[in-house]
CSV table of C-alpha atoms in Angstrom, one decimal:
chain,number,residue,atom,x,y,z
A,120,MET,CA,223.4,98.5,127.4
A,121,TRP,CA,225.1,98.7,124.1
A,122,TRP,CA,228.0,97.0,122.4
A,123,MET,CA,229.5,97.1,118.9
A,124,ILE,CA,232.0,95.9,116.4
A,125,VAL,CA,234.6,98.4,115.3
A,126,GLY,CA,235.3,97.6,111.7
A,127,ALA,CA,237.6,98.4,108.8
A,128,ALA,CA,239.5,101.3,110.4
A,129,PHE,CA,242.0,99.4,112.4
A,130,ALA,CA,242.0,100.2,116.1
A,131,ASP,CA,244.9,101.0,118.4
A,132,ARG,CA,245.2,98.8,121.5
A,133,PRO,CA,244.3,100.4,124.8
A,134,ASP,CA,247.9,99.8,126.2
A,135,GLU,CA,249.2,102.0,123.4
A,136,GLY,CA,247.6,105.0,125.1
A,137,SER,CA,245.6,106.2,122.1
A,138,GLY,CA,242.3,105.5,120.5
A,139,LEU,CA,238.7,106.0,121.6
A,140,PHE,CA,239.0,103.9,124.7
A,141,SER,CA,242.5,103.4,126.2
A,142,PHE,CA,244.5,103.1,129.4
A,143,ASP,CA,245.8,106.3,130.9
A,144,ALA,CA,249.5,107.0,131.5
A,145,ALA,CA,248.6,106.9,135.3
A,146,ASP,CA,247.2,103.3,135.1
A,147,VAL,CA,249.2,100.5,136.6
A,148,LEU,CA,248.7,97.6,134.3
A,149,ALA,CA,248.6,93.8,135.0
A,150,TYR,CA,247.2,90.8,133.3
A,151,THR,CA,245.8,87.4,134.0
A,152,ASP,CA,245.5,84.4,131.7
A,153,GLY,CA,242.6,82.0,131.4
A,154,PRO,CA,242.8,78.4,132.7
A,155,THR,CA,243.9,77.0,129.3
A,156,GLY,CA,245.8,80.1,128.0
A,157,MET,CA,243.4,80.8,125.2
A,158,VAL,CA,242.6,84.2,126.7
A,159,ARG,CA,244.6,87.0,128.3
A,160,VAL,CA,242.9,89.8,130.2
A,161,HIS,CA,244.7,93.1,130.7
A,162,TYR,CA,243.5,95.5,133.4
A,163,SER,CA,244.5,98.3,135.7
A,164,ILE,CA,245.2,97.8,139.4
A,165,ASP,CA,245.5,101.6,140.0
A,166,GLY,CA,244.6,104.6,138.0
A,167,PRO,CA,241.6,106.0,136.0
A,168,ASN,CA,240.7,102.6,134.6
A,169,VAL,CA,241.1,100.5,137.8
A,170,THR,CA,239.0,97.4,137.8
A,171,ARG,CA,237.3,95.6,140.6
A,172,LEU,CA,240.2,94.3,142.8
A,173,ASP,CA,238.3,91.9,145.1
A,174,ASP,CA,240.3,88.6,145.4
A,175,GLU,CA,237.9,86.4,147.4
A,176,ASP,CA,239.4,83.1,146.1
A,177,GLY,CA,242.9,84.2,147.2
A,178,SER,CA,244.5,83.5,143.9
A,179,GLY,CA,246.6,86.6,143.9
A,180,ALA,CA,244.6,88.1,140.9
A,181,PRO,CA,241.4,90.1,141.1
A,182,ASP,CA,238.3,87.9,140.7
A,183,PHE,CA,236.6,90.1,138.0
A,184,PRO,CA,239.4,89.7,135.4
A,185,GLU,CA,239.5,86.0,136.2
A,186,LEU,CA,235.8,85.8,135.7
A,187,ILE,CA,236.1,87.4,132.3
A,188,ALA,CA,239.0,85.1,131.3
A,189,GLU,CA,237.2,81.9,132.4
A,190,THR,CA,233.9,82.9,130.8
A,191,ALA,CA,235.6,83.9,127.5
A,192,GLU,CA,237.4,80.6,127.3
A,193,ASP,CA,234.2,78.7,127.9
A,194,VAL,CA,232.4,80.7,125.2
A,195,LEU,CA,235.3,80.0,122.7
A,196,ARG,CA,235.0,76.2,123.5
A,197,PHE,CA,231.3,76.4,122.9
A,198,TYR,CA,231.5,78.1,119.5
A,199,ASP,CA,234.2,75.5,118.5
A,200,GLU,CA,231.8,72.7,119.5
A,201,GLN,CA,229.0,74.3,117.4
A,202,GLY,CA,231.2,74.1,114.3
A,203,PHE,CA,232.2,77.8,113.9
A,204,LEU,CA,235.7,79.0,112.8
A,205,SER,CA,237.9,80.2,115.6
A,206,PRO,CA,238.7,83.9,115.8
A,207,LEU,CA,241.9,84.8,113.9
A,208,SER,CA,244.9,85.9,116.0
A,209,GLU,CA,247.2,88.8,115.3
A,210,ALA,CA,249.9,86.2,114.7
A,211,ASP,CA,247.8,84.7,111.9
A,212,LEU,CA,248.2,88.0,110.0
A,213,GLY,CA,251.9,88.5,110.7
A,214,LEU,CA,251.6,91.0,113.5
A,215,GLY,CA,253.4,89.0,116.1
A,216,GLU,CA,252.1,88.7,119.7
A,217,LEU,CA,250.7,92.2,120.3
A,218,GLY,CA,249.5,91.3,123.8
A,219,GLY,CA,252.6,89.5,124.8
A,220,SER,CA,251.3,86.0,124.1
A,221,PRO,CA,249.4,84.0,121.4
A,222,ALA,CA,246.2,84.3,123.5
A,223,PHE,CA,243.2,86.3,122.5
A,224,ASP,CA,243.5,89.6,124.3
A,225,PHE,CA,240.8,91.3,126.4
A,226,TYR,CA,241.3,94.8,127.8
A,227,LEU,CA,239.2,96.1,130.7
A,228,VAL,CA,238.7,99.9,130.2
A,229,ASP,CA,236.3,102.5,131.5
A,230,PHE,CA,233.7,103.2,128.8
A,231,GLY,CA,232.3,106.2,130.7
A,232,ASN,CA,228.8,104.7,130.6
A,233,SER,CA,228.7,105.0,126.7
A,234,SER,CA,229.0,101.2,126.0
A,235,THR,CA,229.8,97.9,127.6
A,236,GLY,CA,232.2,96.4,125.1
A,237,ASN,CA,233.4,96.0,121.6
A,238,PHE,CA,235.5,93.9,119.3
A,239,ALA,CA,238.1,96.0,117.6
A,240,ILE,CA,240.1,95.0,114.5
A,241,ASP,CA,243.9,94.8,114.4
A,242,ALA,CA,244.3,93.9,110.7
A,243,CYS,CA,242.7,92.1,107.8
A,244,ALA,CA,243.6,89.8,105.0
A,245,GLY,CA,240.9,90.4,102.4
A,246,SER,CA,237.5,90.2,104.3
A,247,GLN,CA,238.9,88.1,107.2
A,248,CYS,CA,240.2,90.1,110.2
A,249,ALA,CA,241.8,89.6,113.5
A,250,GLY,CA,241.3,91.8,116.5
A,251,HIS,CA,241.1,92.2,120.3
A,252,MET,CA,238.3,92.9,122.8
A,253,LEU,CA,237.5,95.8,125.0
A,254,ILE,CA,235.2,95.2,128.0
A,255,GLU,CA,233.9,97.7,130.6
A,256,ASN,CA,236.3,97.7,133.6
A,257,ASP,CA,233.7,97.3,136.4
A,258,PHE,CA,230.1,97.5,135.0
A,259,ALA,CA,229.3,100.0,137.7
A,260,GLY,CA,226.0,101.7,137.0
A,261,PHE,CA,224.9,99.5,134.1
A,262,GLY,CA,222.2,97.6,135.9
A,263,PHE,CA,223.3,94.1,135.2
A,264,SER,CA,221.8,91.7,137.8
A,265,SER,CA,225.2,90.2,138.5
A,266,LEU,CA,228.8,90.3,137.2
A,267,ALA,CA,228.5,86.7,136.1
A,268,PHE,CA,225.5,87.6,133.9
A,269,ALA,CA,227.3,90.6,132.5
A,270,ALA,CA,230.3,88.4,131.7
A,271,ARG,CA,228.1,85.8,129.9
A,272,VAL,CA,226.3,88.4,127.8
A,273,LEU,CA,229.4,90.4,126.8
A,274,CYS,CA,231.8,87.5,126.2
A,275,SER,CA,229.3,85.5,124.1
A,276,HIS,CA,228.1,88.6,122.1
A,277,GLU,CA,231.5,90.2,121.5
A,278,LEU,CA,233.4,87.0,120.8
A,279,PHE,CA,230.8,86.1,118.2
A,280,HIS,CA,231.8,89.3,116.4
A,281,ALA,CA,235.4,87.9,116.5
A,282,VAL,CA,234.0,84.6,115.0
A,283,GLN,CA,232.2,86.6,112.3
A,284,ALA,CA,235.4,88.4,111.4
A,285,ALA,CA,237.0,85.0,110.7
A,286,TYR,CA,234.4,84.6,107.9
A,287,ILE,CA,233.7,88.1,106.7
A,288,ALA,CA,234.2,91.1,109.0
A,289,ASP,CA,232.1,93.8,107.4
A,290,GLN,CA,228.6,92.3,107.8
A,291,SER,CA,225.4,94.4,107.5
A,292,ILE,CA,224.4,95.7,110.9
A,293,TRP,CA,221.1,93.7,111.1
A,294,PHE,CA,222.9,90.5,110.2
A,295,SER,CA,226.0,91.1,112.4
A,296,GLU,CA,224.1,92.2,115.5
A,297,GLY,CA,221.2,89.8,114.9
A,298,THR,CA,223.4,86.7,114.7
A,299,ALA,CA,225.6,87.9,117.6
A,300,THR,CA,222.5,88.3,119.8
A,301,TRP,CA,221.3,84.9,118.6
A,302,ALA,CA,224.6,83.5,119.7
A,303,VAL,CA,224.1,84.8,123.2
A,304,ASN,CA,220.9,82.7,123.4
A,305,GLN,CA,222.8,79.6,122.1
A,306,TYR,CA,225.4,79.9,124.8
A,307,ASP,CA,223.0,80.9,127.5
A,308,PRO,CA,219.5,79.6,126.6
A,309,GLY,CA,216.7,81.8,127.8
A,310,SER,CA,219.0,84.8,128.2
A,311,ARG,CA,217.1,87.9,129.3
A,312,ASP,CA,219.3,89.9,127.0
A,313,PHE,CA,218.1,87.9,124.0
A,314,LEU,CA,214.4,88.0,125.1
A,315,GLY,CA,214.5,91.7,125.6
A,316,PHE,CA,215.8,92.3,122.1
A,317,ALA,CA,213.4,89.8,120.6
A,318,ASN,CA,210.6,91.9,122.1
A,319,ALA,CA,212.1,94.9,120.3
A,320,TYR,CA,211.7,93.0,117.0
A,321,LEU,CA,208.1,92.1,117.9
A,322,ASP,CA,207.3,95.8,118.4
A,323,GLU,CA,208.2,96.4,114.8
A,324,THR,CA,207.3,93.3,112.8
A,325,ASP,CA,205.9,95.5,110.0
A,326,ARG,CA,209.5,96.7,109.2
A,327,SER,CA,211.6,94.8,106.7
A,328,LEU,CA,214.0,92.4,108.4
A,329,ASP,CA,217.0,94.0,106.6
A,330,ARG,CA,215.9,97.6,107.0
A,331,PRO,CA,216.6,98.7,110.6
A,332,PRO,CA,215.7,102.2,111.7
A,333,ALA,CA,218.2,105.0,111.1
A,334,ALA,CA,220.1,105.0,114.4
A,335,PRO,CA,223.7,104.2,115.4
A,336,VAL,CA,222.8,100.6,116.4
A,337,PRO,CA,219.0,100.3,116.9
A,338,ALA,CA,217.4,97.7,119.1
A,339,PHE,CA,215.6,96.3,116.0
A,340,ALA,CA,219.0,95.2,114.5
A,341,TYR,CA,219.7,93.2,117.7
A,342,GLY,CA,216.1,91.9,117.7
A,343,THR,CA,216.4,90.2,114.3
A,344,ALA,CA,218.0,87.5,116.4
A,345,LEU,CA,214.5,86.2,116.8
A,346,PHE,CA,214.4,85.2,113.1
A,347,PHE,CA,217.8,83.4,113.4
A,348,GLN,CA,216.4,81.6,116.4
A,349,TYR,CA,213.4,80.6,114.3
A,350,LEU,CA,215.7,79.1,111.7
A,351,THR,CA,217.6,77.2,114.4
A,352,GLU,CA,214.3,75.8,115.8
A,353,ARG,CA,213.3,74.7,112.3
A,354,PHE,CA,216.6,73.4,110.9
A,355,GLY,CA,218.9,72.8,113.9
A,356,PRO,CA,222.0,74.4,115.5
A,357,GLY,CA,224.1,73.9,112.3
A,358,THR,CA,222.1,76.7,110.8
A,359,GLY,CA,224.4,79.3,112.4
A,360,PRO,CA,227.7,78.1,111.0
A,361,ASP,CA,226.0,77.5,107.6
A,362,LEU,CA,224.8,81.1,107.5
A,363,GLN,CA,228.3,82.5,108.2
A,364,GLN,CA,229.8,80.2,105.6
A,365,ALA,CA,227.1,81.1,103.0
A,366,LEU,CA,227.8,84.8,103.6
A,367,THR,CA,231.3,84.4,102.4
A,368,ASP,CA,229.9,83.5,99.0
A,369,PHE,CA,227.6,86.5,98.8
A,370,GLY,CA,229.6,89.3,100.4
A,371,SER,CA,229.1,91.6,103.3
A,372,ASP,CA,225.6,92.8,102.1
A,373,GLY,CA,224.5,89.3,101.1
A,374,GLY,CA,222.6,88.4,104.3
A,375,ILE,CA,219.3,87.8,102.6
A,376,ASP,CA,221.0,85.7,99.9
A,377,ALA,CA,222.8,83.7,102.6
A,378,ILE,CA,219.5,83.1,104.4
A,379,ILE,CA,217.8,81.9,101.1
A,380,ASP,CA,220.7,79.6,100.4
A,381,VAL,CA,220.7,78.0,103.8
A,382,ILE,CA,216.9,77.5,103.8
A,383,ALA,CA,217.2,75.9,100.4
A,384,GLN,CA,219.9,73.5,101.7
A,385,ASN,CA,217.3,72.4,104.2
A,386,GLY,CA,214.7,71.7,101.5
A,387,SER,CA,212.5,74.8,101.9
A,388,THR,CA,212.1,78.3,100.6
A,389,LEU,CA,212.0,81.8,102.2
A,390,GLU,CA,208.5,82.2,100.7
A,391,ALA,CA,207.4,79.3,102.8
A,392,GLU,CA,209.3,80.0,106.0
A,393,TRP,CA,208.6,83.7,106.4
A,394,PRO,CA,204.8,83.4,106.8
A,395,ARG,CA,205.4,80.5,109.2
A,396,PHE,CA,207.8,82.8,111.2
A,397,ALA,CA,205.0,85.4,111.2
A,398,ARG,CA,202.5,82.8,112.6
A,399,TRP,CA,205.0,81.7,115.3
A,400,ASN,CA,205.3,85.4,116.3
A,401,LEU,CA,201.5,85.7,116.7
A,402,ALA,CA,201.6,82.7,119.1
A,403,THR,CA,203.7,84.5,121.7
A,404,GLY,CA,202.9,86.0,125.1
A,405,PHE,CA,199.5,84.9,126.2
A,406,ARG,CA,198.4,83.6,122.8
A,407,THR,CA,199.0,80.1,121.6
A,408,GLY,CA,199.1,78.5,118.1
A,409,ASP,CA,199.9,75.2,116.5
A,410,GLU,CA,203.6,76.1,116.5
A,411,SER,CA,205.9,78.6,118.2
A,412,TYR,CA,209.1,78.9,120.2
A,413,PRO,CA,209.8,76.9,123.3
A,414,PHE,CA,210.1,80.2,125.1
A,415,ALA,CA,207.0,81.8,123.5
A,416,ASP,CA,205.3,82.5,126.8
A,417,LEU,CA,208.3,84.6,127.9
A,418,LEU,CA,207.9,87.1,125.1
A,419,GLY,CA,205.7,90.1,125.3
A,420,GLY,CA,203.7,89.4,122.1
A,421,ILE,CA,203.2,91.2,118.8
A,422,ARG,CA,202.0,94.8,118.3
A,423,THR,CA,198.5,95.1,116.8
A,424,THR,CA,198.5,97.0,113.6
A,425,THR,CA,194.7,97.7,113.5
A,426,SER,CA,191.7,96.4,115.4
A,427,GLY,CA,188.0,96.5,114.8
A,428,GLU,CA,184.5,95.2,115.7
A,429,THR,CA,182.1,93.5,113.3
A,430,ALA,CA,184.2,94.7,110.3
A,431,LEU,CA,187.8,95.8,110.3
A,432,VAL,CA,188.9,98.3,107.6
A,433,ASP,CA,192.5,99.2,107.0
A,434,ASP,CA,194.8,100.6,104.3
A,435,ASN,CA,198.1,99.0,105.1
A,436,ARG,CA,201.5,99.0,103.5
A,437,PHE,CA,203.2,95.6,103.4
A,438,TYR,CA,206.9,95.7,103.3
A,439,PRO,CA,209.2,92.9,102.0
A,440,LEU,CA,210.2,90.5,104.7
A,441,ALA,CA,207.8,92.0,107.3
A,442,ALA,CA,204.4,91.1,108.7
A,443,SER,CA,201.3,92.9,110.1
A,444,TYR,CA,198.7,91.7,112.6
A,445,PHE,CA,195.0,92.8,112.5
A,446,ARG,CA,192.6,92.0,115.3
A,447,LEU,CA,188.8,91.5,114.8
A,448,GLU,CA,186.3,91.3,117.6
A,449,HIS,CA,183.8,89.1,115.8
A,450,PRO,CA,180.1,88.9,117.0
A,451,GLY,CA,179.6,85.5,115.3
A,452,GLY,CA,178.6,84.2,111.9
A,453,ASP,CA,180.4,84.5,108.6
A,454,VAL,CA,183.7,86.4,108.2
A,455,ASN,CA,184.5,87.7,104.7
A,456,PHE,CA,187.8,88.7,103.0
A,457,ALA,CA,187.9,90.6,99.7
A,458,SER,CA,190.2,92.8,97.7
A,459,ALA,CA,189.9,94.6,94.4
A,460,GLU,CA,193.6,94.8,93.8
A,461,ASP,CA,196.5,92.5,92.8
A,462,LEU,CA,197.7,90.9,96.0
A,463,THR,CA,200.1,88.6,94.3
A,464,GLY,CA,203.2,88.1,96.4
A,465,LEU,CA,201.4,88.5,99.8
A,466,THR,CA,200.4,85.7,102.2
A,467,PHE,CA,197.6,85.8,104.7
A,468,SER,CA,196.3,83.6,107.5
A,469,LEU,CA,193.3,83.8,109.7
A,470,HIS,CA,193.5,82.6,113.3
A,471,PRO,CA,191.2,82.4,116.4
A,472,GLU,CA,192.6,84.0,119.4
A,473,ASN,CA,194.3,80.8,120.3
A,474,GLY,CA,194.9,77.8,118.1
A,475,ALA,CA,196.0,76.9,114.6
A,476,ALA,CA,195.3,79.0,111.5
A,477,LEU,CA,191.9,78.4,110.0
A,478,GLU,CA,193.3,79.0,106.5
A,479,ILE,CA,196.6,80.1,104.9
A,480,TRP,CA,196.4,81.5,101.4
A,481,SER,CA,198.5,83.4,98.9
A,482,PRO,CA,196.3,85.4,96.5
A,483,GLN,CA,197.0,85.5,92.8
A,484,GLY,CA,195.4,88.8,92.0
A,485,PRO,CA,192.3,90.3,93.6
A,486,ASP,CA,190.8,88.0,96.2
A,487,ALA,CA,187.5,87.3,98.0
A,488,ARG,CA,186.6,84.5,100.3
A,489,THR,CA,184.2,83.5,103.2
A,490,PHE,CA,184.9,81.8,106.5
A,491,PRO,CA,181.5,80.5,107.3
A,492,SER,CA,179.7,80.3,110.7
A,493,LEU,CA,182.6,81.3,112.9
A,494,ASP,CA,182.0,81.4,116.7
A,495,ALA,CA,181.9,84.8,118.4
A,496,GLY,CA,185.3,85.9,119.7
A,497,ARG,CA,188.6,87.4,118.8
A,498,TYR,CA,190.3,86.6,115.4
A,499,TRP,CA,193.6,87.6,113.9
A,500,LEU,CA,194.6,88.2,110.3
A,501,VAL,CA,198.3,87.9,109.7
A,502,GLY,CA,199.5,89.5,106.5
A,503,SER,CA,203.1,89.2,105.2
A,504,TYR,CA,205.2,89.9,102.1
A,505,PRO,CA,207.5,86.8,102.2
A,506,ALA,CA,210.2,87.8,99.7
A,507,PRO,CA,212.9,90.4,99.2
A,508,ALA,CA,211.6,93.1,96.8
A,509,ALA,CA,212.3,96.6,95.7
A,510,GLN,CA,208.6,97.5,96.1
A,511,SER,CA,206.2,97.5,99.0
A,512,VAL,CA,202.5,96.7,98.5
A,513,LYS,CA,199.9,99.1,99.8
A,514,ALA,CA,196.6,97.3,100.4
A,515,GLU,CA,193.2,98.4,101.7
A,516,PHE,CA,191.2,95.6,103.2
A,517,CYS,CA,188.2,94.7,105.2
A,518,LEU,CA,187.8,91.8,107.6
A,519,GLY,CA,184.4,90.9,108.9
A,520,ARG,CA,180.8,89.9,108.2
A,521,ASP,CA,179.9,93.1,106.3
A,522,CYS,CA,182.6,92.8,103.5
A,523,ASP,CA,181.1,92.9,100.0
A,524,LEU,CA,182.4,89.9,98.0
A,525,SER,CA,181.3,91.4,94.7
A,526,VAL,CA,184.3,93.8,94.9
A,527,ILE,CA,186.2,91.7,92.4
A,528,ASP,CA,183.5,91.9,89.8
A,529,ASP,CA,183.3,95.7,90.5
A,530,ALA,CA,187.0,96.0,89.9
A,531,ASN,CA,186.7,94.2,86.6
A,532,ALA,CA,183.7,96.3,85.4
A,533,ASP,CA,184.2,98.7,82.5
A,534,SER,CA,183.9,102.0,84.2
A,535,GLY,CA,183.3,103.7,80.8
A,536,SER,CA,180.2,101.8,80.1
A,537,PRO,CA,176.8,103.4,80.7
A,538,ASP,CA,175.8,100.1,82.3
A,539,ALA,CA,178.7,100.1,84.7
A,540,PRO,CA,177.6,99.6,88.4
A,541,GLU,CA,177.7,102.4,90.9
A,542,PRO,CA,181.2,103.1,92.3
A,543,GLN,CA,181.9,101.0,95.4
A,544,PRO,CA,184.6,101.2,98.1
A,545,ARG,CA,187.5,99.5,96.3
A,546,SER,CA,188.0,97.1,99.2
A,547,GLY,CA,184.3,96.2,99.4
A,548,CYS,CA,184.7,96.8,103.1
A,549,ALA,CA,182.2,99.5,104.1
A,550,THR,CA,180.3,98.7,107.3
A,551,THR,CA,176.6,99.3,107.5
A,552,ASP,CA,177.1,102.5,109.5
A,553,ALA,CA,179.7,103.8,107.1
A,554,ALA,CA,177.6,103.0,104.1
A,555,THR,CA,174.7,104.9,105.6
A,556,ALA,CA,177.0,107.9,106.1
A,557,GLY,CA,178.0,107.8,102.5
A,558,GLY,CA,181.5,106.6,103.0
A,559,ARG,CA,183.9,104.0,104.2
A,560,ALA,CA,184.9,103.8,107.9
A,561,PRO,CA,188.4,105.2,108.1
A,562,ALA,CA,191.2,103.2,109.7
A,563,ALA,CA,193.5,104.9,112.2
A,564,ARG,CA,197.2,104.0,112.0
A,565,LEU,CA,199.8,105.0,114.5
A,566,TRP,CA,203.4,104.9,113.2
A,567,PHE,CA,205.2,105.2,116.5
A,568,GLY,CA,207.0,102.8,118.7
A,569,ARG,CA,206.0,102.2,122.3
A,570,VAL,CA,207.5,101.9,125.7
A,571,ARG,CA,206.4,98.7,127.5
A,572,ALA,CA,207.2,97.7,131.0
A,573,ALA,CA,210.4,95.6,131.2
A,574,ARG,CA,210.9,95.9,127.4
A,575,VAL,CA,213.4,97.6,125.2
A,576,ARG,CA,212.2,101.1,124.1
A,577,VAL,CA,211.6,101.4,120.4
A,578,GLY,CA,211.7,104.8,118.6
A,579,VAL,CA,209.7,106.2,115.7
A,580,ILE,CA,209.2,103.7,112.8
A,581,ASP,CA,210.8,105.3,109.7
A,582,HIS,CA,210.2,103.5,106.3
A,583,ALA,CA,211.7,106.3,104.2
A,584,GLU,CA,214.4,104.0,102.9
A,585,VAL,CA,211.9,102.1,100.7
A,586,ALA,CA,211.8,104.4,97.7
A,587,VAL,CA,209.4,102.7,95.4
A,588,THR,CA,205.9,101.5,96.2
A,589,ALA,CA,203.0,99.8,94.4
A,590,GLN,CA,199.4,100.3,95.1
A,591,ALA,CA,197.2,97.4,96.1
A,592,GLU,CA,194.0,97.0,98.0
A,593,PHE,CA,192.3,94.1,99.8
A,594,CYS,CA,189.4,93.4,102.1
A,595,LEU,CA,189.0,90.9,104.8
């Protein structure tokens, strides 16, 4: 199920008989108004776009258009109570009453299974725009559990695009769709729609928040809603209106700047909040931690980047505003972390399978440390790059009891001196078996999405949009 916002190219209204989705000349049109007159729903009672015509309440109007009108008005009231600007009307921009009344107009049209709805723009004054709504005429074949559920999802999501347009219409796709999906969960807490897209984000946590895959509207863009939900859990529901208002100061591509500004208004920094967000995401599904979402157990959990036994060796690329998760099956005893390269800017944390982080640290250069006498069991290393940046950091690391902590001294040795030590694996992470074989145990890395039961399908991960990288190496 997909929906969208149709932007700067102004759209014809469906009753004008033109445009991508419109009524046909053979359609017989009618309309029904919402209980307070805030919304008018236009529909066909006969013809190619005919809607569901059941009238079980005997009102004289079909139940489905009435359901859309009632739900839409309830959503608009909710957004007003949350402190958002109301959607602009066509009259606000001098267009008159295009739908025959001052109400916000909905049109029920057949999308031919290509979409379920979209907000279309009538006209703009600067960056603020007014528009109308198109919604699927009957939802036949779309797999919604009920018409009421479909109405809640579509009205809350699409009307939030209308709210966005009252601030700044042309928002970056990840910010626009992420906050609209977040809004669905605000209106209908625990929405299966929100949870499904949150799982799509958890499948690609190693992708930068503001770098969705190259696709028309990828699931990852909707899934960034999980970060906006995190901000709401941390700072309260006023975060949503504050983000939209802040975006007006930074422009349509200023989503990250708006986030930084709102976090600062709440006395924190993005560099502090992003690693915490990454730790909350670890404590989802069957795992627990010291903090996470109230709905954490309803999520499918993060995707493991790499796993290992005794020692875990990997050569990972950390992208800005992304996080990676590494799993170690530890036999007991000390666990070492070391790196010969400059890890400045990255943040790490080590966790037992369930429970709070044993340590959280942000290296300033090469790094080596020991976690002494840990019980046998599963441990997780979370690594993130908690800042916007033009460069990624490529880092080789080892996590486990066989890591060589002298790697930092080796990195600083004068390789031109006749007394220089023998070359070592730069990470200091060779396991005993690998060292015996004369080399470092290689780490396998799959860069493909997965299909999980009852989860949104995610495609190939493509990081080609990050043009400049920096080499770094670490060991855990």
